[in-house]
XYZ file of C-alpha atoms in Angstrom:
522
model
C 77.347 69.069 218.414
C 73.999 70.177 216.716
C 74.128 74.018 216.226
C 71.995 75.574 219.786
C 72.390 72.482 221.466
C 74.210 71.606 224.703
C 77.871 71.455 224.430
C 79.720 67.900 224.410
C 81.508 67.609 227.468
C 85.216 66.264 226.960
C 85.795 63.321 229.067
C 89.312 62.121 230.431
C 88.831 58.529 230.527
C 90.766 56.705 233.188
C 91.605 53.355 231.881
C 90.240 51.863 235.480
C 87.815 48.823 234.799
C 84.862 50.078 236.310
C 85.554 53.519 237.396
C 84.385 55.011 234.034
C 81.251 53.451 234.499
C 80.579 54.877 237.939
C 81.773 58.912 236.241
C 79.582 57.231 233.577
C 82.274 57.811 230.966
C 85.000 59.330 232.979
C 86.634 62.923 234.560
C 85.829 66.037 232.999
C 88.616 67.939 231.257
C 90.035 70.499 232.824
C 88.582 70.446 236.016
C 89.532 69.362 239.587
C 88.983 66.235 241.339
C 89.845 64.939 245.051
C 90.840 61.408 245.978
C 90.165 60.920 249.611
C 91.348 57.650 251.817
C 93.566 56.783 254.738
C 97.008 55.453 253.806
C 96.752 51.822 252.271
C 93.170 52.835 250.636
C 95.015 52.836 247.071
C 94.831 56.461 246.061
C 98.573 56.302 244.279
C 97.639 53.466 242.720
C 94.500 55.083 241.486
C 96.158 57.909 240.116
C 99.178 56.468 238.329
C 96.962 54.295 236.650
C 95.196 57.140 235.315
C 98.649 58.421 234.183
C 100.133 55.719 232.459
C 96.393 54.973 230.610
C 96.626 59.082 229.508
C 99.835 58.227 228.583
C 99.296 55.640 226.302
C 96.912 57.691 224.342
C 99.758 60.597 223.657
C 98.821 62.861 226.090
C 101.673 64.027 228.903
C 101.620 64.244 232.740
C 102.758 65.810 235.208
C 103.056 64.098 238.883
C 104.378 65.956 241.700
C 104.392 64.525 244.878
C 104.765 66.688 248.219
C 105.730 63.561 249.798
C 109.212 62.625 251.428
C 108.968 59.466 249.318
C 111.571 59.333 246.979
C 110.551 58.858 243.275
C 112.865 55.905 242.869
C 110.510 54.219 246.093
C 107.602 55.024 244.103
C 108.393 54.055 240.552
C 109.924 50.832 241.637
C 106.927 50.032 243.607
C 105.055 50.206 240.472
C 106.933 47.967 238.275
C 104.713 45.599 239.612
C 102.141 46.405 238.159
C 101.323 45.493 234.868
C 99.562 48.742 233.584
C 103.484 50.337 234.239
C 105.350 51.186 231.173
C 108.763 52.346 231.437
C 108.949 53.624 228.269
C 106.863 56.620 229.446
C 108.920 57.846 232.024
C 110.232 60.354 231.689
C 109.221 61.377 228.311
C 105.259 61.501 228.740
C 104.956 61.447 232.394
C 107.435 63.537 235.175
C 107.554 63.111 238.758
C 108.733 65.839 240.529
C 109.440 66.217 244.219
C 108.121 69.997 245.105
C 108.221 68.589 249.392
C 111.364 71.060 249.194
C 109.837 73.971 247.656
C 106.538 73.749 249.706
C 108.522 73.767 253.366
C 111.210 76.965 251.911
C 108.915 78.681 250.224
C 105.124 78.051 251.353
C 101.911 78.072 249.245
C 102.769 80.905 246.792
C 106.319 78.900 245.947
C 104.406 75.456 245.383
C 101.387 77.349 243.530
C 104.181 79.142 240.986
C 106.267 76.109 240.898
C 103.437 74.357 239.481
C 102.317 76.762 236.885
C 105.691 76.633 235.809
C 105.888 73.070 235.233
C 102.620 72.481 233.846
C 103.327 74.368 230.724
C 106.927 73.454 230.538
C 105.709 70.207 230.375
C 102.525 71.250 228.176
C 100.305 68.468 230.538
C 97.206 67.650 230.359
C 96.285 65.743 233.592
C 98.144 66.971 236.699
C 98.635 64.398 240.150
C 99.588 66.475 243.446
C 99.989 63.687 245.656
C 99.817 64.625 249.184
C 98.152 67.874 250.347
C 98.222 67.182 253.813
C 101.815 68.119 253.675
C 100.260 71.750 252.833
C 97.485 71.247 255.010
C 100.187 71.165 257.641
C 102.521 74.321 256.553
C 99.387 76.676 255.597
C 99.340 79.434 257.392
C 95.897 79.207 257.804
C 92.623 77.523 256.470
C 91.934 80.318 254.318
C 95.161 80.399 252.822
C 94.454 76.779 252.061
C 91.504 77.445 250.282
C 92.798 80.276 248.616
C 95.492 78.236 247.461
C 92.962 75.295 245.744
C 90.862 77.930 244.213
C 94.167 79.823 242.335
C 95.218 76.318 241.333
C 91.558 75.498 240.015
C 91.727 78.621 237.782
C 95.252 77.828 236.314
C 94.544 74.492 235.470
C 90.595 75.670 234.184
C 91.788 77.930 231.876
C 94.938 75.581 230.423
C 93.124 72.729 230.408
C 94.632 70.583 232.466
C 92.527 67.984 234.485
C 93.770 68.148 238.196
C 93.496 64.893 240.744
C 94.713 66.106 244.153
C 95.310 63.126 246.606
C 94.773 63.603 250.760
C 94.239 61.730 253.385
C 92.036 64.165 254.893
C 94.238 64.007 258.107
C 91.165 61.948 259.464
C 89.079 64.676 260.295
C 86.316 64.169 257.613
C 84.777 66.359 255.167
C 86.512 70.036 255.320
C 85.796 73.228 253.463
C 87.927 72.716 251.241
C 86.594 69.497 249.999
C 83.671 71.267 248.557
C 85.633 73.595 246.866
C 86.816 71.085 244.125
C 84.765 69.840 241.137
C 84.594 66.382 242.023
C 85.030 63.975 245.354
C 85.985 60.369 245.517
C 86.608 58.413 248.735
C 88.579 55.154 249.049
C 87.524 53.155 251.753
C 88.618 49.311 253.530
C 86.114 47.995 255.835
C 86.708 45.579 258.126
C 83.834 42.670 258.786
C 84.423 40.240 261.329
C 87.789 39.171 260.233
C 87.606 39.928 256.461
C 88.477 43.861 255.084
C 86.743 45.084 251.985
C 87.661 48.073 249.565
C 84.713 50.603 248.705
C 84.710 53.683 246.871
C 82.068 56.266 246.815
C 81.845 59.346 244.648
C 80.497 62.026 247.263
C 79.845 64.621 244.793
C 80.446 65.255 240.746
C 79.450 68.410 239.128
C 78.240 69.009 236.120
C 77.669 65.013 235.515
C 75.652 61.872 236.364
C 77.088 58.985 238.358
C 76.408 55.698 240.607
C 75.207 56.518 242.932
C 76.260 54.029 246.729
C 79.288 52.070 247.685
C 81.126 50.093 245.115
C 83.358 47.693 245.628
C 86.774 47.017 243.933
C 90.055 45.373 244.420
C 93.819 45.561 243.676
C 95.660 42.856 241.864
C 98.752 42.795 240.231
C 97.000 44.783 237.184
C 95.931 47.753 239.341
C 92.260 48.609 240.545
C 89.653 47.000 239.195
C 86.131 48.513 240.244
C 82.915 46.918 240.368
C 79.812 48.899 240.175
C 76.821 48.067 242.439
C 74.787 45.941 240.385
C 71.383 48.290 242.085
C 72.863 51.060 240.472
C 73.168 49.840 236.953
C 69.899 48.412 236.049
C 67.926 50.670 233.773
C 64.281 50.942 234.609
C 62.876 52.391 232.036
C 63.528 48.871 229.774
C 60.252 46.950 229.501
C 60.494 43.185 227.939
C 60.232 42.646 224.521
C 57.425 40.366 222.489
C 60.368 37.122 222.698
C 58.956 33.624 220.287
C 60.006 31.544 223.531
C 56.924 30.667 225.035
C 57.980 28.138 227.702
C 61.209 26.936 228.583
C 61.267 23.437 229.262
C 63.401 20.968 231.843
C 63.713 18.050 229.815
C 62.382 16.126 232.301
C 58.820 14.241 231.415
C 56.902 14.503 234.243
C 58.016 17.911 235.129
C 57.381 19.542 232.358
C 54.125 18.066 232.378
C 53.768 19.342 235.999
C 54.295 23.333 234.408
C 52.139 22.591 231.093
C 55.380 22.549 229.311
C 58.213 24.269 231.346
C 58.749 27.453 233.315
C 57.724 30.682 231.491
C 60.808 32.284 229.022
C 62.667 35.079 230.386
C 60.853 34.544 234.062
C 63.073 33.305 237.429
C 62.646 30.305 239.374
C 63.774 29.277 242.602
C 64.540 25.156 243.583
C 64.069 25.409 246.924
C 65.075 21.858 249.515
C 67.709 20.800 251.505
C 71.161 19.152 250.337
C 70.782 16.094 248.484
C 66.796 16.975 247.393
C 68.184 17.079 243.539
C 68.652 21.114 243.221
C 71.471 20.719 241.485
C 70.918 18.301 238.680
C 67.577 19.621 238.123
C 68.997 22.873 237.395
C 71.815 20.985 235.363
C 69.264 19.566 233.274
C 67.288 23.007 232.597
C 70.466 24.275 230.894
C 71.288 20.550 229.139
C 67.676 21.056 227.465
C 68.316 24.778 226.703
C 71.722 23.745 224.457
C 70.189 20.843 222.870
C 67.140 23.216 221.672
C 70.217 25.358 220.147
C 69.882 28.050 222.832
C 72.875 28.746 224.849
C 73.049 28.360 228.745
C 75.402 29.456 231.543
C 76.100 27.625 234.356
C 77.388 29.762 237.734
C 78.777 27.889 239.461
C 80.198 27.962 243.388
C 80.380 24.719 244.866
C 81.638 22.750 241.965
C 84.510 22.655 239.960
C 83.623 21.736 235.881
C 85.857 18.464 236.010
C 83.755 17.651 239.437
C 80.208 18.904 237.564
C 80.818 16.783 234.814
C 81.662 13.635 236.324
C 78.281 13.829 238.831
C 76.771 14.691 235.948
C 77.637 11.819 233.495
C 77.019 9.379 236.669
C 73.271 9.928 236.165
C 72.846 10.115 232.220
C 73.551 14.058 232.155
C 76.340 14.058 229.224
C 77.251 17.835 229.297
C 81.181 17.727 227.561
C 79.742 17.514 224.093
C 77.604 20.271 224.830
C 80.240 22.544 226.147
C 82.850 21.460 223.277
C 80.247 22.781 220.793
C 79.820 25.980 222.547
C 76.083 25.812 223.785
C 77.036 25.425 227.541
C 79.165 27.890 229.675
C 80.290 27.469 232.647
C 82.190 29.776 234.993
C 83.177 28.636 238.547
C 84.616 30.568 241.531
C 85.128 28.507 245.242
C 82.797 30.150 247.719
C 84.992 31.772 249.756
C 85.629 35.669 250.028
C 84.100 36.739 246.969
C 82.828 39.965 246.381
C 79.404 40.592 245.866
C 79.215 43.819 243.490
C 82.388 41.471 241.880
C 79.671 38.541 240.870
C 77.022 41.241 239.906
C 79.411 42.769 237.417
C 79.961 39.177 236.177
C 76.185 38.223 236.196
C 75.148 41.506 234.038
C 78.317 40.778 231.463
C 76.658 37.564 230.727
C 72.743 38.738 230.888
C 74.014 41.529 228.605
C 75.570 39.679 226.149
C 72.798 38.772 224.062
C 73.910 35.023 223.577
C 72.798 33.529 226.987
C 69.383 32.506 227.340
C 69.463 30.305 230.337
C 71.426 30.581 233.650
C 71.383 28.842 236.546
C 73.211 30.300 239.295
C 73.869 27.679 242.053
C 73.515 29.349 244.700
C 71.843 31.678 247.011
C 73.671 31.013 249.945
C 77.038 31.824 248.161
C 75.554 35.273 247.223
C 74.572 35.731 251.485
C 78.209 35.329 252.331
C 79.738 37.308 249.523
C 77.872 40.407 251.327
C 78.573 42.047 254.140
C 75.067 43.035 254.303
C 72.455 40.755 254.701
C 69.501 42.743 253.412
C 70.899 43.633 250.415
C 71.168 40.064 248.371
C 67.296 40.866 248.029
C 67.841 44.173 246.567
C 70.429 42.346 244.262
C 68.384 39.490 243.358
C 65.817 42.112 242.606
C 68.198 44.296 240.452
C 69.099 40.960 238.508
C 65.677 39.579 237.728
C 64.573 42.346 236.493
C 67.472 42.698 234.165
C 67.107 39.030 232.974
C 63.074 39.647 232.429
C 64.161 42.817 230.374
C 66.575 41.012 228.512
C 64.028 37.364 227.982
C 66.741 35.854 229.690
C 65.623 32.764 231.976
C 67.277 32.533 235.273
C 67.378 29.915 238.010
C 68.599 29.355 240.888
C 69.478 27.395 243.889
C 68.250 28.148 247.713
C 68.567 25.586 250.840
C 65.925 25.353 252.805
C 66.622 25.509 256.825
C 65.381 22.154 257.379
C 65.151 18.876 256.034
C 62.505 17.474 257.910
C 59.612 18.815 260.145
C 56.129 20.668 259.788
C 57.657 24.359 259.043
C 58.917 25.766 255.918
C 61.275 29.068 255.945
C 62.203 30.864 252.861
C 65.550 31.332 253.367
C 64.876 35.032 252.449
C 62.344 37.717 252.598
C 60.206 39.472 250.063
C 60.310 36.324 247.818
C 58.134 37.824 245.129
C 60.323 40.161 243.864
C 62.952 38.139 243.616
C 61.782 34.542 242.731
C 58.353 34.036 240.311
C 58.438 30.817 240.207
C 59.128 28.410 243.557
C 59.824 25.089 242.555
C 60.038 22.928 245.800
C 62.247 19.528 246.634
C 62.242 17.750 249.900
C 62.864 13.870 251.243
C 60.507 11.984 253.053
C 60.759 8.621 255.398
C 58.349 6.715 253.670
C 58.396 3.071 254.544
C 61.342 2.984 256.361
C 63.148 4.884 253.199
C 63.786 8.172 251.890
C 61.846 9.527 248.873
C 62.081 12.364 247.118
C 59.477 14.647 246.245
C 58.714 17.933 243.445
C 56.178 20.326 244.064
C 55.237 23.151 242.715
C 54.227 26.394 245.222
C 54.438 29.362 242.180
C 53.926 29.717 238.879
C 53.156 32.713 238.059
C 50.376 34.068 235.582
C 50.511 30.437 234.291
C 48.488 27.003 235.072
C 50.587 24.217 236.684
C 50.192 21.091 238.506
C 50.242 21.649 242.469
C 50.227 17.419 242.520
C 53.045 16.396 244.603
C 55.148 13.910 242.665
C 58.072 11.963 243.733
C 61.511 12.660 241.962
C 63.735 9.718 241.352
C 67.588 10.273 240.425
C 68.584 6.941 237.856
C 71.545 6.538 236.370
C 69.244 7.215 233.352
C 68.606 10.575 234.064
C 66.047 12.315 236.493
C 62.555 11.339 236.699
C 59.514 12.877 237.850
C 56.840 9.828 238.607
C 52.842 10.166 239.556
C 51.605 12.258 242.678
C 52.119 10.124 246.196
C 48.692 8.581 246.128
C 49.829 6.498 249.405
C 51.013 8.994 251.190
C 49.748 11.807 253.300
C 50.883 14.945 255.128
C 54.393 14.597 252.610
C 54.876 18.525 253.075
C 55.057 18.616 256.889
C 58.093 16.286 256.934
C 55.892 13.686 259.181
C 54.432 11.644 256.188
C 52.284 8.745 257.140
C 50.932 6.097 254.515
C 47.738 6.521 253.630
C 44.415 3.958 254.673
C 43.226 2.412 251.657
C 41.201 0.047 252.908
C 37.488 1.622 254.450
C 37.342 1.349 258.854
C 35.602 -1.883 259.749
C 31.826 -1.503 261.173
C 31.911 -2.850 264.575
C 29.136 -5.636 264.367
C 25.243 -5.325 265.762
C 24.637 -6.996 269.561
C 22.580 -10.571 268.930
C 19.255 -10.419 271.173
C 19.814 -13.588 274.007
C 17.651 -16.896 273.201
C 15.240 -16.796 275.998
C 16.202 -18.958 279.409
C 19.517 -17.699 279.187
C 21.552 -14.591 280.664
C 23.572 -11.911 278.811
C 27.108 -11.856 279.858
C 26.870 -8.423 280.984
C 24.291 -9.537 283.168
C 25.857 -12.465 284.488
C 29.289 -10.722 285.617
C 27.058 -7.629 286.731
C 26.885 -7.309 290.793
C 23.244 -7.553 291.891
C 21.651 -4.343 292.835
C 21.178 -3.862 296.734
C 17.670 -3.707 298.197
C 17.027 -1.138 300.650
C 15.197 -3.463 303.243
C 13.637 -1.454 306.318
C 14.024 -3.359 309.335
C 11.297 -3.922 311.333
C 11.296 -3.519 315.203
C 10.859 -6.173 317.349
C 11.899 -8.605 315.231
C-alpha cells in the first residue's frame, strides 16, 4: 500500500471456479454475506466448498448449522465430493448443531453461543446454515434484524468473514436482506423440459462484480461457475498493429476471390445449407493456419476428432500430423444440453491464451440451443468478436441457412454486422440435371474482393474453387437457368409476289362483302 493511498482490501478467496471472478477476486474479510436459494439450489454445497478451500490454506472454520440434519447426514453426503478432505474435520473445520440452543434459548442464546465458539475456535470464516429456523422462532422482525446486525459487529470487529445461508422462506427480498454486506442468489430454471442453475450477485458493497445471470453446475467436484461471457469482455482494449496481413484458406481460387484471404484478427461467417462444404472449408482455414506455423483451434459440436479426421483425409485434408505436432487443437462436445455461459468460458480460455490464432467454431446453431434465450447468442457473438479482434485472433464460423433452394435468403440471425464482418456464402444449384456447388462472396469488409460467383468442387484432392458460372444465370435465387449463348434469330423479310400471282394471305382471305342497294321494281 503506497503511503495516502486507498487501503488494500483483504480478499477471502473461495476456491469456486468461477465465483472469484464474478466477486472479481473473492469475499471481503470480515464482513457478511447471504446465500439465497430454495432447497436443491446448492447453497451447502457452496459453502462447504468455501470451507474446505479456507481450510487448505491454514485457516479454521466454524460451521453451525440450525438445521435438524444431523452432521453425520451432512458430512457423509460430502464425501462425494472430491474437494472433501477428511483430514480437516475436526481439526480445522467444526460443525456444530446450535438447532437445540436456538428453540431453548432464542436469539440472545444462539447470538452468545456463537461468540463463544468463534473465538474458542479462533475462526476465520463462519457458515450459519439455516436462518429460517430463526426466522421462524424470532419474536419478531425486529428482533431478527437486531439479531444480524449484533452478529455483523462481532464478526466485524474479530475478523471473521460470515456466509449466512436461507431460503428466504419464498417470500423474496426482506429487510433483512439489505442489512448484510453482500447478496448472492442460487437459482434452477426450468425451460421446456430442461432446468438450468443461475446465480446472481444482487448487491456487493464496497466492490466491483458481474454484473447478470451466470450460469454454473454441480459435478462430482462441487460448483463450477461460469461467468457471462457479456460481462467479461473489456472495452477499453483496442487491437494492436499485428504483421498478419491476410489470413489465407489454402484454397487457390478462393484466396484469389479475397485478394489473398480474409483479413487477420477479423470474423467470417460460411453461410449455406448442409452439404454446401461449410465444414471442410473451415477445416481447411485452420489446415493452412498450422502449416504457416500458426496454431488453430477447431470447436467442434457435430463431430467427434476420430469422425473429423477420417472425412477429412477422404478429400486430401491430412490433419493427424498436424495435431501430433501441436499446431491444431481440437475440442469437441455433442450438441446436446450444453451450457451457453459454459462454452463462452471455454471460447475466452482459448482467445486468451495467446497461442491460438485461428478458430473455427462449427456452429451457430449449436450456440441457439445451448441458450435459453434466443436474443442473446447475438449479444454473445458480439462479446466474442470483439474479444478475438482485440486479441488479432481470426475467428470463423459455421451458420445454416433456412433453405436450400428458392429465391429468398434469411440470415439465420439478426444484426449480422456486429457479429459477422465477413459473409462468405455456399449454396447448390440444379444445373443440368445435377447439383453444383457454388462460393460467393456478400462481405468483406474494408477490403477489395471478388463478388464473381464461382463454383466449389469437393475432390478427393482437396477443395477447389473453379471460374465464375459463365453459363449460368439467376444461380443466387435457387432457380438457375443456363444461359443463351447463341444471339435470337432475325425472323426473315416478306418476298414481294411475282406479278400474275396471289399472296397466300390473299388467297385464304374471305372476300369483302359489297353493300349492293337493291333497286325497286326489279
Amino acid at each position: 500500500m503506497t503511503p495516502g493511498g486507498p487501503r488494500e482490501e483483504q480478499r477471502v478467496a473461495t476456491g469456486i471456479p468461477g465465483l472469484d471472478t464474478v466477486l472479481c477476486g473473492g469475499l471481503r474479510r470480515g464482513r457478511m454475506y447471504m446465500v439465497l436459494g430454495l432447497p436443491g439450489a446448492g447453497k451447502t454445497i457452496l459453502a462447504n466448498q468455501i470451507c474446505f478451500h479456507q481450510a487448505a490454506q491454514g485457516h479454521r472454520v466454524l460451521y453451525l448449522t440450525l438445521l435438524a440434519e444431523s452432521h453425520t447426514e451432512l458430512v457423509s453426503n460430502l464425501q462425494t465430493l472430491s474437494f472433501f478432505d477428511p483430514a480437516c474435520v475436526p481439526g480445522k473445520i467444526s460443525y456444530l448443531s446450535a438447532f437445540t440452543i436456538l428453540e431453548q434459548g432464542g436469539l440472545e442464546a444462539l447470538a452468545e453461543l456463537i461468540r463463544k465458539e468463534i473465538k474458542a475456535h479462533k475462526a476465520s470464516l463462519l457458515v450459519l446454515d439455516g436462518l429460517l429456523a430463526a426466522e421462524e422462532l424470532a419474536p419478531s422482525r425486529q428482533a431478527l434484524k437486531k439479531f444480524i446486525h449484533g452478529l455483523q459487529v462481532v464478526t466485524g470487529l474479530i475478523g471473521c468473514t460470515t456466509v449466512v445461508l436461507t431460503t428466504g422462506g419464498d417470500k423474496g427480498l426482506r429487510a433483512e436482506h439489505t442489512m448484510v454486506d453482500g447478496l448472492l442468489v442460487l437459482q434452477q430454471r426450468t425451460f421446456g423440459v430442461r432446468t438450468l442453475r443461475e446465480l446472481s450477485v444482487r448487491k456487493f458493497r464496497g466492490s466491483a462484480y458481474k454484473m447478470g445471470q451466470h450460469g454454473f453446475e454441480i459435478t462430482a467436484d462441487g460448483l463450477t461457475v461460469y461467468p457471462r461471457l457479456e460481462s467479461m469482455v473489456d472495452g477499453n482494449l483496442v487491437p494492436g498493429a499485428g504483421k498478419r496481413e491476410r489470413d489465407a484458406f489454402g484454397v487457390a481460387g478462393l484466396d484469389s476471390m479475397l485478394k489473398g484471404g480474409v483479413p487477420a484478427g477479423s470474423t467470417t461467417i460460411l453461410l449455406g445449407p448442409p452439404g454446401s462444404g461449410k465444414t471442410l472449408l473451415g477445416l481447411s482455414f485452420l489446415a493452412e493456419g498450422a502449416r504457416q506455423g500458426e496454431r488453430s483451434h477447431y470447436f467442434a459440436f457435430y463431430d467427434a476428432p476420430e469422425r473429423m479426421l477420417a472425412q477429412a483425409a477422404g478429400v486430401g485434408l491430412h490433419l493427424q500430423p498436424l495435431m501430433e505436432r501441436g499446431d491444431l487443437e481440437v475440442s469437441f462436445r455433442p450438441p446436446t444440453e450444453n451450457i451457453l455461459d459454459k462454452l463462452g468460458t471455454e471460447l475466452l480460455t482459448i482467445v486468451r491464451s495467446g497461442r491460438v490464432r485461428r478458430i473455427f467454431l462449427d456452429g451457430y446453431e449449436a450456440l441457439r440451443r445451448a441458450s435459453t434465450r434466443n436474443t442473446r447468442v447475438a449479444r454473445f457473438l458480439a462479446a466474442l468478436v470483439n474479444e478475438c479482434r482485440v486479441r488479432e485472433v481470426t475467428l470463423i464460423y459455421t451458420a445454416e441457412a433456412t433453405s436450400a433452394f428458392g429465391p429468398e435468403v434469411k440470415f439465420p440471425l439478426k444484426g449480422i454486422s456486429m457479429v459477422a464482418e465477413n459473409i462468405l456464402f455456399l449454396r447448390m444449384v440444379e444445373l443440368h440435371s445435377g447439383l453444383r456447388r457454388f462460393i460467393a462472396a456478400l462481405k468483406v469488409r474494408n477490403s477489395a474482393y471478388d463478388p464473381a460467383l464461382r463454383e466449389l468442387e469437393i475432390t478427393n484432392k482437396g477443395l477447389k474453387v473453379g471460374q465464375p458460372f459463365a453459363e449460368g444465370q439467376m444461380l443466387m435465387t435457387g432457380l438457375a437457368r443456363t444461359r443463351t449463348l447463341d444471339p435470337t434469330p432475325v425472323p426473315k423479310p416478306r418476298r414481294k409476289p411475282r406479278a400474275g400471282t396471289v399472296s397466300s394471305a390473299r388467297a385464304t382471305s374471305p372476300k369483302p362483302r359489297r353493300n349492293v342497294r337493291k333497286r325497286r321494281g326489279t
